[in-house]
CSV table of C-alpha atoms in Angstrom, one decimal:
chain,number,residue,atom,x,y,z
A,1,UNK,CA,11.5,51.7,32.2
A,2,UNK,CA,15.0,50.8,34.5
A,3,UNK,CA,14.3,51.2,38.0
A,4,UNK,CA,17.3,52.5,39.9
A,5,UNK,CA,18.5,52.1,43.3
A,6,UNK,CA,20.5,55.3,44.7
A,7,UNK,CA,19.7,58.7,44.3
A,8,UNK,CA,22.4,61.2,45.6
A,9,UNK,CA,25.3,58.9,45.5
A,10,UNK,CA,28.0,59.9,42.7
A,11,UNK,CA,26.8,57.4,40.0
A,12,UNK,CA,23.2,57.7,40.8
A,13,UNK,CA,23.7,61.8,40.6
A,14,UNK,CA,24.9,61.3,37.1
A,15,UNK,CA,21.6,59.2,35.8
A,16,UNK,CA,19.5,61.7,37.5
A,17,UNK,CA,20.0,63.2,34.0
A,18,UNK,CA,18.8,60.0,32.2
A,19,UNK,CA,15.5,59.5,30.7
A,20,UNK,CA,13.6,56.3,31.1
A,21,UNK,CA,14.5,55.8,34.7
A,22,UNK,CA,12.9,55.8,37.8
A,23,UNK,CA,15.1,56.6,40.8
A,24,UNK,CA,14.5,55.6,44.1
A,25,UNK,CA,16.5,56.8,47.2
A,26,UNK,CA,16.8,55.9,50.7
A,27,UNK,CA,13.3,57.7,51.8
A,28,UNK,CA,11.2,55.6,49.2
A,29,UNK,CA,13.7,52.2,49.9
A,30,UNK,CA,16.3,51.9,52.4
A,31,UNK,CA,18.4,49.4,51.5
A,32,UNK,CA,18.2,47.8,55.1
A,33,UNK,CA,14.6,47.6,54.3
A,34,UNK,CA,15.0,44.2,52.0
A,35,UNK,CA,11.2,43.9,52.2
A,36,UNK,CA,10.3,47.3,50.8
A,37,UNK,CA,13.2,47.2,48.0
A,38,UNK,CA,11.7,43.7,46.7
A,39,UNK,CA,8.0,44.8,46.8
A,40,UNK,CA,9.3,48.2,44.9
A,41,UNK,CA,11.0,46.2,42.4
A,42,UNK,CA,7.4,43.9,42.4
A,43,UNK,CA,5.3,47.0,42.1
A,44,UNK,CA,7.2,48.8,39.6
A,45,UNK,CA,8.0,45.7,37.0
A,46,UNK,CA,10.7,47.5,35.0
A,47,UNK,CA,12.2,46.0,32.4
A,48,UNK,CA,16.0,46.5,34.3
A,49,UNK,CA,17.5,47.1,38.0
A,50,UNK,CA,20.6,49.0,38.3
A,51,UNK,CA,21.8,49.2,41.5
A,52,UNK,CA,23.9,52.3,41.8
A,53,UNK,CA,23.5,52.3,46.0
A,54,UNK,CA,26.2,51.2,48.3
A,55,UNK,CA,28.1,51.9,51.6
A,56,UNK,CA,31.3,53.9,50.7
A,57,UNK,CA,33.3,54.8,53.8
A,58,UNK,CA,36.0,52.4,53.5
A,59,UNK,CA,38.0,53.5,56.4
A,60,UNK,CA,34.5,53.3,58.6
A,61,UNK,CA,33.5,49.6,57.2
A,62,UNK,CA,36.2,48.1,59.6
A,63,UNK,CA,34.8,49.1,62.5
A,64,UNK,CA,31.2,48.9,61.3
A,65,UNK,CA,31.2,45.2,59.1
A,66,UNK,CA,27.7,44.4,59.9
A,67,UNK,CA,26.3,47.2,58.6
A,68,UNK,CA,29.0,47.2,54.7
A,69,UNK,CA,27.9,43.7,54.7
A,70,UNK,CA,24.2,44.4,55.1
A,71,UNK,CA,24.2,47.3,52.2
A,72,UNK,CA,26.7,45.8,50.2
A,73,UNK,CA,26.4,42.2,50.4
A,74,UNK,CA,22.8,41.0,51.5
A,75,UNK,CA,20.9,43.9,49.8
A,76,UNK,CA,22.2,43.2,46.3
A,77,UNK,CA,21.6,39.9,46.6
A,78,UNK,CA,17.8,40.1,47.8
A,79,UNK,CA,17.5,42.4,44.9
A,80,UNK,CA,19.2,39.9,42.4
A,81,UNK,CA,16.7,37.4,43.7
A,82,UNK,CA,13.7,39.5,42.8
A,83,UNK,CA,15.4,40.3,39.2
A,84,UNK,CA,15.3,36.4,39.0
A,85,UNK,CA,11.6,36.1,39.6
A,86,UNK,CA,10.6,38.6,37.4
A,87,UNK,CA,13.2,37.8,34.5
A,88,UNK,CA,15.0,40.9,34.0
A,89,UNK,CA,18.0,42.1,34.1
A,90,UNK,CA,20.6,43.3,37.2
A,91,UNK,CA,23.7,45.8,36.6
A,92,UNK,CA,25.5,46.3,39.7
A,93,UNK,CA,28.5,48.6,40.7
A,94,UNK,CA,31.5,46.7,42.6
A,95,UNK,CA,34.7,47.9,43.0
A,96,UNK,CA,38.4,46.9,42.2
A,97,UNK,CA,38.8,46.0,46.0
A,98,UNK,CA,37.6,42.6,45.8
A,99,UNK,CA,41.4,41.9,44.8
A,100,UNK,CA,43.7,42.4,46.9
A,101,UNK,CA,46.4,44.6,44.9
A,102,UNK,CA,49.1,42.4,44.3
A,103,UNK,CA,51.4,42.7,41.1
A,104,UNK,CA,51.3,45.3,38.9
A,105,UNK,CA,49.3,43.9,35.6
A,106,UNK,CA,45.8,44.7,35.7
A,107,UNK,CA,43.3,42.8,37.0
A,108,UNK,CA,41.3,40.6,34.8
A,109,UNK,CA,37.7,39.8,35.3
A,110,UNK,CA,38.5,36.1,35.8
A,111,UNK,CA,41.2,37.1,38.4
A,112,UNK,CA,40.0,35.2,41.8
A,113,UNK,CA,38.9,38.0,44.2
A,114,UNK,CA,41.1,38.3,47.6
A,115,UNK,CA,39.9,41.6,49.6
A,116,UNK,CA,42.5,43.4,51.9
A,117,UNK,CA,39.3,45.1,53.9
A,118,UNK,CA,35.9,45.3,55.2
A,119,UNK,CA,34.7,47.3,52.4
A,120,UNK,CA,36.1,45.1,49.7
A,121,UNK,CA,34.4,41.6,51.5
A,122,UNK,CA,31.2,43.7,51.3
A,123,UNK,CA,31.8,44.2,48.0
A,124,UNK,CA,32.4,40.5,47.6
A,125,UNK,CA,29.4,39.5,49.0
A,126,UNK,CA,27.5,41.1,47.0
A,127,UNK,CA,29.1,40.1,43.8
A,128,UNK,CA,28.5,36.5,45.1
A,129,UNK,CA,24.7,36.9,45.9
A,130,UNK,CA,24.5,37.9,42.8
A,131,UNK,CA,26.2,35.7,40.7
A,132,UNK,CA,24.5,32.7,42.9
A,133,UNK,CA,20.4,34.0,42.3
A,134,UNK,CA,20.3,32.9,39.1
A,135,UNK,CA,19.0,36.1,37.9
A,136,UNK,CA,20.6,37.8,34.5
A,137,UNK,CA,23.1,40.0,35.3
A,138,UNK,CA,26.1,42.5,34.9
A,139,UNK,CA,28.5,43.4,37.7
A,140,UNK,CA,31.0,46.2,36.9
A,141,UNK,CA,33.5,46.5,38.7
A,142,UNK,CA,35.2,50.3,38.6
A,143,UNK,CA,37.6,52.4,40.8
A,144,UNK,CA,38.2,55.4,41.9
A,145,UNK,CA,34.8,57.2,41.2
A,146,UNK,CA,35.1,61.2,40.2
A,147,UNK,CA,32.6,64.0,40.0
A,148,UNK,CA,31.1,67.0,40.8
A,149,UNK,CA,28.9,65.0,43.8
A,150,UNK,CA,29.4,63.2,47.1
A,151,UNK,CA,32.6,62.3,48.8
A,152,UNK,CA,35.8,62.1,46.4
A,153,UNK,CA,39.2,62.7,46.0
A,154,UNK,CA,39.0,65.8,43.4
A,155,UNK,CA,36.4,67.2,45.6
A,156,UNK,CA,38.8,67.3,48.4
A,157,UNK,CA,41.9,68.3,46.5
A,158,UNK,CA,39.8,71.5,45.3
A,159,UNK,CA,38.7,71.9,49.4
A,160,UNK,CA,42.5,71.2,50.4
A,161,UNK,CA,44.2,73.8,47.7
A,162,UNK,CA,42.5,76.8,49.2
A,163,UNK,CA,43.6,76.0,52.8
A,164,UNK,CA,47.2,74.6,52.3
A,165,UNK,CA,50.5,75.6,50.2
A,166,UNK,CA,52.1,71.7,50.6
A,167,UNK,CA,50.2,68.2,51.0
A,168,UNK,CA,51.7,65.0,50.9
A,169,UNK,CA,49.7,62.6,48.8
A,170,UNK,CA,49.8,58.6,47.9
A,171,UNK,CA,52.4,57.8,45.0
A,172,UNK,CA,52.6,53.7,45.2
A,173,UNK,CA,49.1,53.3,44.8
A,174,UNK,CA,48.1,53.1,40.9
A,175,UNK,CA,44.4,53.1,39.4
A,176,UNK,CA,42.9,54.8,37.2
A,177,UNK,CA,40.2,57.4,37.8
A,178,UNK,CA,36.4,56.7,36.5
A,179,UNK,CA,34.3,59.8,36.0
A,180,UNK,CA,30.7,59.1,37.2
A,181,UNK,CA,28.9,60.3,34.2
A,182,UNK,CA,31.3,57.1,32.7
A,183,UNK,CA,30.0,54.8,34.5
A,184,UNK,CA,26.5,56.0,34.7
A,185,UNK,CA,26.4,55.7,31.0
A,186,UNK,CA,28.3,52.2,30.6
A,187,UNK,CA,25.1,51.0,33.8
A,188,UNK,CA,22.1,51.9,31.1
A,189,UNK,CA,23.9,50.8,28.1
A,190,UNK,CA,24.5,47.1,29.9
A,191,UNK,CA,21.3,47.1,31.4
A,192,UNK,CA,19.4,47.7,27.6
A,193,UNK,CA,21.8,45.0,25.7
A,194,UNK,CA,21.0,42.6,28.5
A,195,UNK,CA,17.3,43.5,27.9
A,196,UNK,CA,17.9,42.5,24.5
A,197,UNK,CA,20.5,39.5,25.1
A,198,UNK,CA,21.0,38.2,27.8
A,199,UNK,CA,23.9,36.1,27.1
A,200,UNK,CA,25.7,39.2,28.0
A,201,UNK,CA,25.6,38.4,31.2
A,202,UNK,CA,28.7,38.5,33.6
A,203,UNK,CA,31.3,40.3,35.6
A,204,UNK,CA,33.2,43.3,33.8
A,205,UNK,CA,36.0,46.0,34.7
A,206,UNK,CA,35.8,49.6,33.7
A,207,UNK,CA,37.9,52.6,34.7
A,208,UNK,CA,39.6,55.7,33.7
A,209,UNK,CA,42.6,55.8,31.4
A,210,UNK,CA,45.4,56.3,31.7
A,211,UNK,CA,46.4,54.7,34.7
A,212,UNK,CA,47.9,56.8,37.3
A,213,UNK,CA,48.7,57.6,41.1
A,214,UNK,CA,46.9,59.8,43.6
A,215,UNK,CA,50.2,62.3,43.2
A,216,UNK,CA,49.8,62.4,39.8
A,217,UNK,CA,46.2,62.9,39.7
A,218,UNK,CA,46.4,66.0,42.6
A,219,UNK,CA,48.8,67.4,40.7
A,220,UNK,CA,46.6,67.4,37.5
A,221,UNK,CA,43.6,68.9,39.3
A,222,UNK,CA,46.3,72.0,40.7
A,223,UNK,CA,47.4,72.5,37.0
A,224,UNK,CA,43.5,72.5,36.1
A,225,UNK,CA,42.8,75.0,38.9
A,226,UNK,CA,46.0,77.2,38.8
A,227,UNK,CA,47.1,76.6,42.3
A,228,UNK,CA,50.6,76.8,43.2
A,229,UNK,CA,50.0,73.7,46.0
A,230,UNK,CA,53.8,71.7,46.2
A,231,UNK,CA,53.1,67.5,46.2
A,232,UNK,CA,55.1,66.0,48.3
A,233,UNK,CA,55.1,62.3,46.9
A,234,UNK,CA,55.4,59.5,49.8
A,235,UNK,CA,54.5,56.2,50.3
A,236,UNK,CA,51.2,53.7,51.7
A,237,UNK,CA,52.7,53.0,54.3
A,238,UNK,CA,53.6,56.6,55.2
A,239,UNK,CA,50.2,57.2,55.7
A,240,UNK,CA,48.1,54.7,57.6
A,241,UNK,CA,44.3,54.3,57.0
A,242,UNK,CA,41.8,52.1,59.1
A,243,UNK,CA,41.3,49.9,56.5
A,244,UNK,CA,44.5,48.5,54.1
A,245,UNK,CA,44.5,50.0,50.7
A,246,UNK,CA,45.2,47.7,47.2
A,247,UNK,CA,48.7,49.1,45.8
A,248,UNK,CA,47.2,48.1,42.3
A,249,UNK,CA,44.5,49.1,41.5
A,250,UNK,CA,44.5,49.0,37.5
A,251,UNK,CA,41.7,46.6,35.6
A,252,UNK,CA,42.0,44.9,32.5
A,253,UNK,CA,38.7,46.5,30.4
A,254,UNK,CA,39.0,44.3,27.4
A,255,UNK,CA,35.6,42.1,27.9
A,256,UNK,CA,33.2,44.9,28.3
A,257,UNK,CA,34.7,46.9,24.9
A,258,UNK,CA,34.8,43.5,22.8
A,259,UNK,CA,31.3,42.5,24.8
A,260,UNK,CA,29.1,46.3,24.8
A,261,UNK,CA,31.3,48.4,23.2
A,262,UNK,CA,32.2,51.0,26.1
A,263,UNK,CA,36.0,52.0,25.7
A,264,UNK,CA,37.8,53.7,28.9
A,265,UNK,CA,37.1,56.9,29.8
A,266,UNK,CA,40.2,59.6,29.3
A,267,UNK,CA,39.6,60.5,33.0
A,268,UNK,CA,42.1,64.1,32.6
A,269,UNK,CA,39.6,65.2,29.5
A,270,UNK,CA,36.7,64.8,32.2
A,271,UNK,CA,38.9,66.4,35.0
A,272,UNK,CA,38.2,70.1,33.7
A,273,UNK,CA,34.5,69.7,33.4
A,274,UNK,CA,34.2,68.3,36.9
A,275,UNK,CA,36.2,70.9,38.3
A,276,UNK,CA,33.9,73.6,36.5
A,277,UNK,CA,30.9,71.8,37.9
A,278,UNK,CA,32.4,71.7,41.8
A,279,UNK,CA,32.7,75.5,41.5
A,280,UNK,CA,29.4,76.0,39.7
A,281,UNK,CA,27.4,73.8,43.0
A,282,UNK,CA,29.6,75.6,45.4
């Protein structure tokens, strides 16, 4: 059995369709709650942890550090340390800002880590509990999370096409959008070969291809939903955020295809399906 932290976030909504797990939300374990996460993880013995919990408001981490760090930093880490004392296995979900966007060739997963914002230090933290616990595990970093659940930008594109004819979206920033169900699937495969071999172990990338803007990808999700919206392409710095946003975004996913055999998800074939699910739930 894999024991998994998060139950309504967009990853965690994906494995709710997994067998084998046992998913535990904020009700059973707050993650501010390090006491009642580690006795869960004591109780339970499972033979993994996947972590698939976190504090996503980017924009709100700047103003509220304490808290990101807490979620995203010391949680993970208590967990890891648990992992360690039972022997078994860790996969955690970072994110692509731990680097600070610079250049324009993907980031490897031996590229030193330079956050631009709260979130991303959270993020950081984390990854550094981790790594420093001792414990067995796998931390993949993704971006740009899309699906049918929580907060994303599909979700708001499909809100924002029945209430506007023009919108001006981000075209210098360049990612490349990770369905859910991807990385929900890549989680439990890691988390079974480190159950097997743990010499797996380490830090891997894993995102959408191919890589794209946020113009580009709005104007994929109007073509997919027939709306006659107009993009108006502009840049970063014409729209200011709270917290600074990485202008590069693309990974280098080469080490977890040679290492577990997980290629890059073709985020537009996904698109269609994740549309049809939005209007489904609605």
């Amino acid at each position: 059995m894999i024991l998994v932290f998060g139950k309504t976030g967009q990853v965690a909504s994906e494995l709710q369709h997994e067998k084998n797990l046992t998913l535990i939300g904020r009700k059973e374990a707050n993650l501010l709650d390090l006491d009642t996460c580690k006795k869960l993880i004591h109780e339970y013995k499972p033979d993994a942890v996947i972590n698939a919990a976190a504090y996503t408001a980017v924009d709100d981490a700047e103003n509220d550090r304490a808290l990101a760090d807490a979620i995203n930093g010391i949680a993970p880490t208590v967990i890891a340390q648990s992992c360690r004392k039972l022997n078994i296995p860790f996969v955690h979900i970072s994110s692509d800002y731990v680097f600070n966007g610079s250049g324009s060739n993907p980031k490897l997963n031996s590229d030193i880590p330079s956050p631009i914002n709260a979130y991303g230090r959270s993020k950081l933290l984390g990854e550094d509990g981790i790594r420093n616990s001792g414990c067995v595990f796998a931390i993949i970093r993704t971006s740009w999370i899309i699906s049918p659940y929580g907060n994303n930008f599909v979700k708001t594109m499909h809100e924002m096409a029945k209430k506007k004819s023009t919108l001006s979206i981000v075209a210098d920033q360049s990612g490349g959008p990770t369905p859910a169900k991807s990385i929900a699937q890549a989680c439990l495969r890691v988390a079974e070969e480190l159950i097997k071999n743990p010499l797996k172990a380490g830090t891997y990338h894993l995102s959408g291809t191919p890589n794209t803007s946020w113009a580009e990808l709005a104007t994929k999700i109007f073509q997919h939903i027939e709306s006659d919206v107009k993009i108006n392409h502009i840049l970063t710095k014409d729209y200011p955020t709270p917290a600074m946003r990485p202008l590069n975004s693309r990974l280098d996913c080469s080490a977890i295809e040679q290492v577990f055999n997980i290629h890059r998800p073709n985020w537009d074939k996904s698109l269609k399906n994740i549309l049809k699910q939005i209007r489904e739930i609605k």
